[in-house]
Amino acid sequence: MEVYHLFQVYSRRPFLVWTLVVQLVLCGSVVFAADGINSCKLLYDSKSEWTVLNRLAPLTNKNFTVVSVDKEESYKYIFQLCGDAGGVQGAGLIQVDSKGTETKTTVIGQYNATEAFGDSDWVMLIYRNGDPYNVHCSKEKRKAFVMISCNRKVDMGQLEVLQEEREREQDCFYLFKIDSSAVCPDPSSKLSPGSILLIIGVCLLAVYLIGGFLYQRLIVGAKGMEQFPNYAFWVEFGNLTADGCDFVCRSGNREGSPAYRAVAPESLEEEPEERDDHLLPM
């Protein structure tokens, strides 16, 4: 018995070890994601913006990359949520120009100057305090707008370049887009009061029909159409309904008007003249 008990203890150890490992991994991933979001610094520290930003936690610790080719220009953009994009310290979104022999990296926005707002199915993330323009936009600092839109089919979509606005005197920007299911609302159904009443009515009707059928068949012993609950009442109700419909829908009298009633052919024949001569005195 002692040998068998020891065998059971040792056989359970691998299961317990794997359970502990899985729990540690899950807890570590949650803490890691939370630390990633907390790395961002909001320009205007508000509870509403932190709530919006926490919705993006599944997108942390991942570089999103896209290559944009426009005429003679070709740039590579790297974005990371609340992390160092492309390994550049403090940069949330960078532009890499690899033309020629040297690679030039430009910081478009930093995650220590973040803004976040959105609605039920989208979030707009703004990174500010990027490198200043050399010539355009009055040499102001660059900034990036990243639109994260709801798409239930993908967990983390690809980064897309939508627009680079640099022909203004001020307020120039880079606009990007990512599709993700992280910002999608909960798929809880919202039923209207009419739908709820309809469902209740259908359920009550089903209970009435099934319960009545079982009672008529098992308790009363009815067969055929008599198994239908309250069969006599519904037959009479159907007849009364038909009579009421006939009364309401028919505008004229079923019997023809006496003025237009057909005259029998016999009445058109001349009646024989009555002779009353035998009544006169002789």
Short mmCIF file of C-alpha atoms in Angstrom, two decimals:
data_model
loop_
_atom_site.label_atom_id
_atom_site.label_comp_id
_atom_site.label_asym_id
_atom_site.label_seq_id
_atom_site.Cartn_x
_atom_site.Cartn_y
_atom_site.Cartn_z
CA MET A 1 0.00 0.00 0.00
CA GLU A 2 2.84 2.40 0.82
CA VAL A 3 4.47 1.71 -2.56
CA TYR A 4 1.17 2.37 -4.33
CA HIS A 5 0.68 5.62 -2.39
CA LEU A 6 4.17 6.81 -3.30
CA PHE A 7 3.51 5.95 -6.96
CA GLN A 8 0.35 8.09 -6.91
CA VAL A 9 2.18 11.03 -5.36
CA TYR A 10 5.01 10.92 -7.92
CA SER A 11 2.56 10.45 -10.82
CA ARG A 12 0.68 13.61 -9.82
CA ARG A 13 3.78 15.77 -9.57
CA PRO A 14 4.18 16.46 -13.32
CA PHE A 15 0.56 17.59 -13.53
CA LEU A 16 0.98 19.93 -10.56
CA VAL A 17 4.23 21.31 -11.98
CA TRP A 18 2.66 22.02 -15.39
CA THR A 19 -0.35 23.66 -13.74
CA LEU A 20 1.96 25.93 -11.75
CA VAL A 21 3.96 26.82 -14.87
CA VAL A 22 0.82 27.72 -16.85
CA GLN A 23 -0.44 29.96 -14.03
CA LEU A 24 2.89 31.73 -13.77
CA VAL A 25 2.97 32.33 -17.52
CA LEU A 26 -0.56 33.75 -17.53
CA CYS A 27 0.12 36.00 -14.57
CA GLY A 28 3.39 37.14 -16.11
CA SER A 29 1.72 38.00 -19.42
CA VAL A 30 -0.96 40.07 -17.67
CA VAL A 31 1.63 41.97 -15.63
CA PHE A 32 3.80 42.44 -18.74
CA ALA A 33 0.90 43.94 -20.70
CA ALA A 34 -0.01 46.23 -17.81
CA ASP A 35 3.60 47.43 -17.54
CA GLY A 36 3.59 48.14 -21.28
CA ILE A 37 0.53 50.41 -21.03
CA ASN A 38 1.93 52.16 -17.97
CA SER A 39 5.05 53.07 -19.95
CA CYS A 40 2.99 55.65 -21.82
CA LYS A 41 2.75 59.14 -20.36
CA LEU A 42 -0.33 61.15 -21.17
CA LEU A 43 -0.02 64.83 -21.95
CA TYR A 44 -3.21 65.43 -19.99
CA ASP A 45 -3.50 62.84 -17.27
CA SER A 46 -7.18 61.89 -17.14
CA LYS A 47 -9.10 58.83 -16.09
CA SER A 48 -11.05 58.70 -19.36
CA GLU A 49 -7.86 58.60 -21.45
CA TRP A 50 -6.37 55.85 -19.28
CA THR A 51 -9.58 53.86 -19.75
CA VAL A 52 -9.26 54.20 -23.53
CA LEU A 53 -5.57 53.35 -23.43
CA ASN A 54 -6.15 50.19 -21.36
CA ARG A 55 -8.35 48.85 -24.16
CA LEU A 56 -5.20 48.62 -26.28
CA ALA A 57 -3.32 46.39 -23.82
CA PRO A 58 -3.37 43.33 -26.16
CA LEU A 59 -1.36 45.34 -28.72
CA THR A 60 1.60 46.11 -26.46
CA ASN A 61 5.15 44.77 -26.86
CA LYS A 62 4.87 44.31 -30.61
CA ASN A 63 6.42 46.23 -33.49
CA PHE A 64 4.08 47.07 -36.38
CA THR A 65 5.93 47.72 -39.63
CA VAL A 66 4.94 49.06 -43.03
CA VAL A 67 6.90 50.25 -46.09
CA SER A 68 5.51 53.25 -47.97
CA VAL A 69 6.61 53.97 -51.54
CA ASP A 70 5.60 57.32 -53.06
CA LYS A 71 7.19 58.32 -56.36
CA GLU A 72 10.91 58.56 -55.63
CA GLU A 73 10.51 58.29 -51.84
CA SER A 74 10.50 55.03 -49.93
CA TYR A 75 10.19 54.94 -46.14
CA LYS A 76 9.79 52.26 -43.54
CA TYR A 77 7.58 53.06 -40.56
CA ILE A 78 7.77 51.19 -37.25
CA PHE A 79 5.13 51.63 -34.54
CA GLN A 80 4.98 50.22 -31.04
CA LEU A 81 2.32 50.85 -28.41
CA CYS A 82 3.91 52.38 -25.32
CA GLY A 83 7.30 50.93 -26.20
CA ASP A 84 10.54 51.65 -28.02
CA ALA A 85 9.74 51.36 -31.73
CA GLY A 86 12.61 49.73 -33.57
CA GLY A 87 14.66 49.85 -30.36
CA VAL A 88 14.84 53.68 -30.41
CA GLN A 89 14.68 54.93 -26.83
CA GLY A 90 11.44 56.80 -26.07
CA ALA A 91 10.15 56.63 -29.67
CA GLY A 92 6.64 55.31 -30.23
CA LEU A 93 6.74 55.67 -34.00
CA ILE A 94 9.77 56.13 -36.26
CA GLN A 95 10.51 56.63 -39.95
CA VAL A 96 13.49 54.85 -41.48
CA ASP A 97 15.01 56.12 -44.72
CA SER A 98 17.45 53.52 -46.04
CA LYS A 99 18.22 55.16 -49.38
CA GLY A 100 21.87 55.52 -50.13
CA THR A 101 24.64 54.16 -47.99
CA GLU A 102 23.43 55.48 -44.65
CA THR A 103 20.21 54.71 -42.79
CA LYS A 104 18.44 57.75 -41.40
CA THR A 105 15.97 57.31 -38.55
CA THR A 106 13.45 60.04 -37.78
CA VAL A 107 11.31 60.01 -34.65
CA ILE A 108 7.74 60.92 -35.58
CA GLY A 109 6.27 60.70 -32.09
CA GLN A 110 7.20 59.75 -28.54
CA TYR A 111 5.11 57.70 -26.14
CA ASN A 112 5.91 60.05 -23.25
CA ALA A 113 3.63 62.59 -24.98
CA THR A 114 0.54 60.48 -25.64
CA GLU A 115 -3.12 61.30 -26.13
CA ALA A 116 -5.91 58.74 -26.48
CA PHE A 117 -9.61 59.05 -27.17
CA GLY A 118 -12.21 56.97 -28.93
CA ASP A 119 -15.64 55.41 -29.12
CA SER A 120 -17.09 51.94 -28.75
CA ASP A 121 -15.41 50.56 -31.91
CA TRP A 122 -12.33 52.74 -32.48
CA VAL A 123 -9.47 54.44 -30.68
CA MET A 124 -7.33 57.36 -31.83
CA LEU A 125 -3.80 57.34 -30.42
CA ILE A 126 -1.62 60.44 -30.78
CA TYR A 127 2.14 60.56 -30.31
CA ARG A 128 3.65 64.05 -30.13
CA ASN A 129 7.10 65.64 -29.67
CA GLY A 130 8.75 63.99 -32.64
CA ASP A 131 11.79 65.35 -34.46
CA PRO A 132 11.24 68.81 -36.00
CA TYR A 133 10.71 69.23 -39.74
CA ASN A 134 13.74 70.50 -41.62
CA VAL A 135 11.85 72.80 -44.00
CA HIS A 136 8.11 72.07 -43.93
CA CYS A 137 5.44 73.09 -41.39
CA SER A 138 7.43 76.01 -39.94
CA LYS A 139 9.91 73.48 -38.55
CA GLU A 140 7.49 72.34 -35.87
CA LYS A 141 7.80 68.97 -34.16
CA ARG A 142 6.33 65.97 -35.89
CA LYS A 143 3.33 64.07 -34.54
CA ALA A 144 1.57 60.82 -35.46
CA PHE A 145 -2.10 59.86 -35.40
CA VAL A 146 -2.74 56.11 -35.21
CA MET A 147 -6.35 55.01 -35.76
CA ILE A 148 -7.11 51.57 -34.29
CA SER A 149 -10.41 50.33 -35.76
CA CYS A 150 -12.59 47.38 -34.79
CA ASN A 151 -12.21 44.24 -36.88
CA ARG A 152 -13.36 41.03 -35.21
CA LYS A 153 -11.59 38.88 -37.81
CA VAL A 154 -8.05 39.89 -36.80
CA ASP A 155 -6.32 40.18 -33.43
CA MET A 156 -3.53 42.44 -34.66
CA GLY A 157 -3.79 43.82 -38.18
CA GLN A 158 -1.10 45.36 -40.36
CA LEU A 159 0.03 48.96 -40.03
CA GLU A 160 -1.18 51.13 -42.92
CA VAL A 161 -0.08 54.61 -43.96
CA LEU A 162 -3.13 56.72 -44.81
CA GLN A 163 -1.74 60.22 -45.16
CA GLU A 164 1.24 62.48 -44.54
CA GLU A 165 0.19 66.13 -44.30
CA ARG A 166 3.20 68.45 -44.52
CA GLU A 167 2.01 71.23 -46.83
CA ARG A 168 0.56 73.33 -44.03
CA GLU A 169 2.20 76.08 -42.07
CA GLN A 170 1.22 74.39 -38.80
CA ASP A 171 -0.45 71.25 -37.42
CA CYS A 172 1.15 68.82 -39.86
CA PHE A 173 0.74 65.13 -39.08
CA TYR A 174 1.20 61.51 -40.13
CA LEU A 175 -1.94 59.36 -40.18
CA PHE A 176 -1.81 55.57 -39.75
CA LYS A 177 -4.38 52.80 -39.32
CA ILE A 178 -4.47 49.37 -37.64
CA ASP A 179 -7.38 46.91 -37.50
CA SER A 180 -7.79 44.92 -34.29
CA SER A 181 -10.46 43.05 -32.36
CA ALA A 182 -9.11 44.56 -29.12
CA VAL A 183 -11.23 47.71 -29.57
CA CYS A 184 -14.43 45.91 -30.56
CA PRO A 185 -17.40 46.21 -28.18
CA ASP A 186 -18.78 43.21 -26.37
CA PRO A 187 -21.11 41.25 -28.67
CA SER A 188 -23.91 41.26 -26.10
CA SER A 189 -27.30 41.42 -27.79
CA LYS A 190 -29.65 44.25 -26.95
CA LEU A 191 -33.30 43.23 -27.31
CA SER A 192 -36.07 45.77 -27.62
CA PRO A 193 -39.14 45.56 -25.32
CA GLY A 194 -41.23 44.37 -28.27
CA SER A 195 -38.80 41.51 -28.97
CA ILE A 196 -38.87 40.48 -25.30
CA LEU A 197 -42.68 40.44 -25.27
CA LEU A 198 -42.72 38.42 -28.48
CA ILE A 199 -40.32 35.83 -27.03
CA ILE A 200 -42.41 35.57 -23.84
CA GLY A 201 -45.57 35.14 -25.90
CA VAL A 202 -44.03 32.38 -28.04
CA CYS A 203 -42.78 30.57 -24.92
CA LEU A 204 -46.20 30.73 -23.25
CA LEU A 205 -47.88 29.46 -26.42
CA ALA A 206 -45.42 26.55 -26.63
CA VAL A 207 -46.05 25.64 -22.96
CA TYR A 208 -49.83 25.82 -23.52
CA LEU A 209 -49.76 23.60 -26.61
CA ILE A 210 -47.30 21.00 -25.31
CA GLY A 211 -48.79 20.87 -21.81
CA GLY A 212 -52.36 20.71 -23.11
CA PHE A 213 -51.48 18.00 -25.62
CA LEU A 214 -49.85 15.83 -22.94
CA TYR A 215 -52.78 16.34 -20.56
CA GLN A 216 -55.39 15.46 -23.17
CA ARG A 217 -53.51 12.37 -24.32
CA LEU A 218 -52.19 10.97 -21.05
CA ILE A 219 -54.86 12.03 -18.54
CA VAL A 220 -58.05 12.37 -20.55
CA GLY A 221 -57.13 9.70 -23.09
CA ALA A 222 -58.16 11.72 -26.12
CA LYS A 223 -57.10 10.76 -29.63
CA GLY A 224 -56.89 12.47 -32.98
CA MET A 225 -57.84 16.13 -33.10
CA GLU A 226 -59.36 15.85 -29.64
CA GLN A 227 -55.79 15.88 -28.27
CA PHE A 228 -55.56 19.57 -29.13
CA PRO A 229 -56.12 21.58 -25.90
CA ASN A 230 -59.60 23.14 -25.68
CA TYR A 231 -60.44 21.77 -29.10
CA ALA A 232 -64.20 22.55 -28.89
CA PHE A 233 -63.53 26.15 -27.86
CA TRP A 234 -61.09 26.78 -30.72
CA VAL A 235 -63.45 25.22 -33.26
CA GLU A 236 -66.27 27.46 -32.07
CA PHE A 237 -63.91 30.42 -31.95
CA GLY A 238 -62.90 29.76 -35.56
CA ASN A 239 -66.54 29.62 -36.67
CA LEU A 240 -67.36 32.86 -34.85
CA THR A 241 -64.33 34.53 -36.37
CA ALA A 242 -65.37 33.43 -39.85
CA ASP A 243 -68.91 34.73 -39.29
CA GLY A 244 -67.58 38.05 -38.00
CA CYS A 245 -65.25 38.40 -40.98
CA ASP A 246 -68.11 37.59 -43.33
CA PHE A 247 -70.31 40.16 -41.62
CA VAL A 248 -67.67 42.91 -41.72
CA CYS A 249 -66.18 42.30 -45.16
CA ARG A 250 -69.38 41.76 -47.17
CA SER A 251 -71.02 45.11 -47.86
CA GLY A 252 -74.17 43.91 -49.62
CA ASN A 253 -77.06 41.66 -48.67
CA ARG A 254 -76.84 38.12 -49.91
CA GLU A 255 -80.48 38.14 -51.03
CA GLY A 256 -81.29 40.18 -54.13
CA SER A 257 -83.48 43.25 -53.90
CA PRO A 258 -87.16 42.55 -54.56
CA ALA A 259 -87.17 45.13 -57.36
CA TYR A 260 -84.59 43.13 -59.24
CA ARG A 261 -85.71 39.66 -58.30
CA ALA A 262 -86.08 37.37 -61.27
CA VAL A 263 -89.59 36.62 -62.39
CA ALA A 264 -90.54 33.05 -63.03
CA PRO A 265 -91.51 32.28 -66.66
CA GLU A 266 -94.87 30.86 -65.57
CA SER A 267 -95.90 34.24 -64.18
CA LEU A 268 -95.42 35.84 -67.59
CA GLU A 269 -98.09 33.65 -69.21
CA GLU A 270 -101.55 35.11 -69.41
CA GLU A 271 -103.81 33.84 -66.80
CA PRO A 272 -107.02 32.36 -68.19
CA GLU A 273 -109.91 34.80 -68.10
CA GLU A 274 -112.24 33.95 -65.31
CA ARG A 275 -115.81 33.37 -66.36
CA ASP A 276 -118.45 34.51 -63.89
CA ASP A 277 -121.44 34.18 -66.17
CA HIS A 278 -122.85 31.40 -64.08
CA LEU A 279 -123.28 33.85 -61.25
CA LEU A 280 -125.73 36.05 -63.19
CA PRO A 281 -129.43 35.35 -62.70
CA MET A 282 -131.08 33.48 -65.51
#
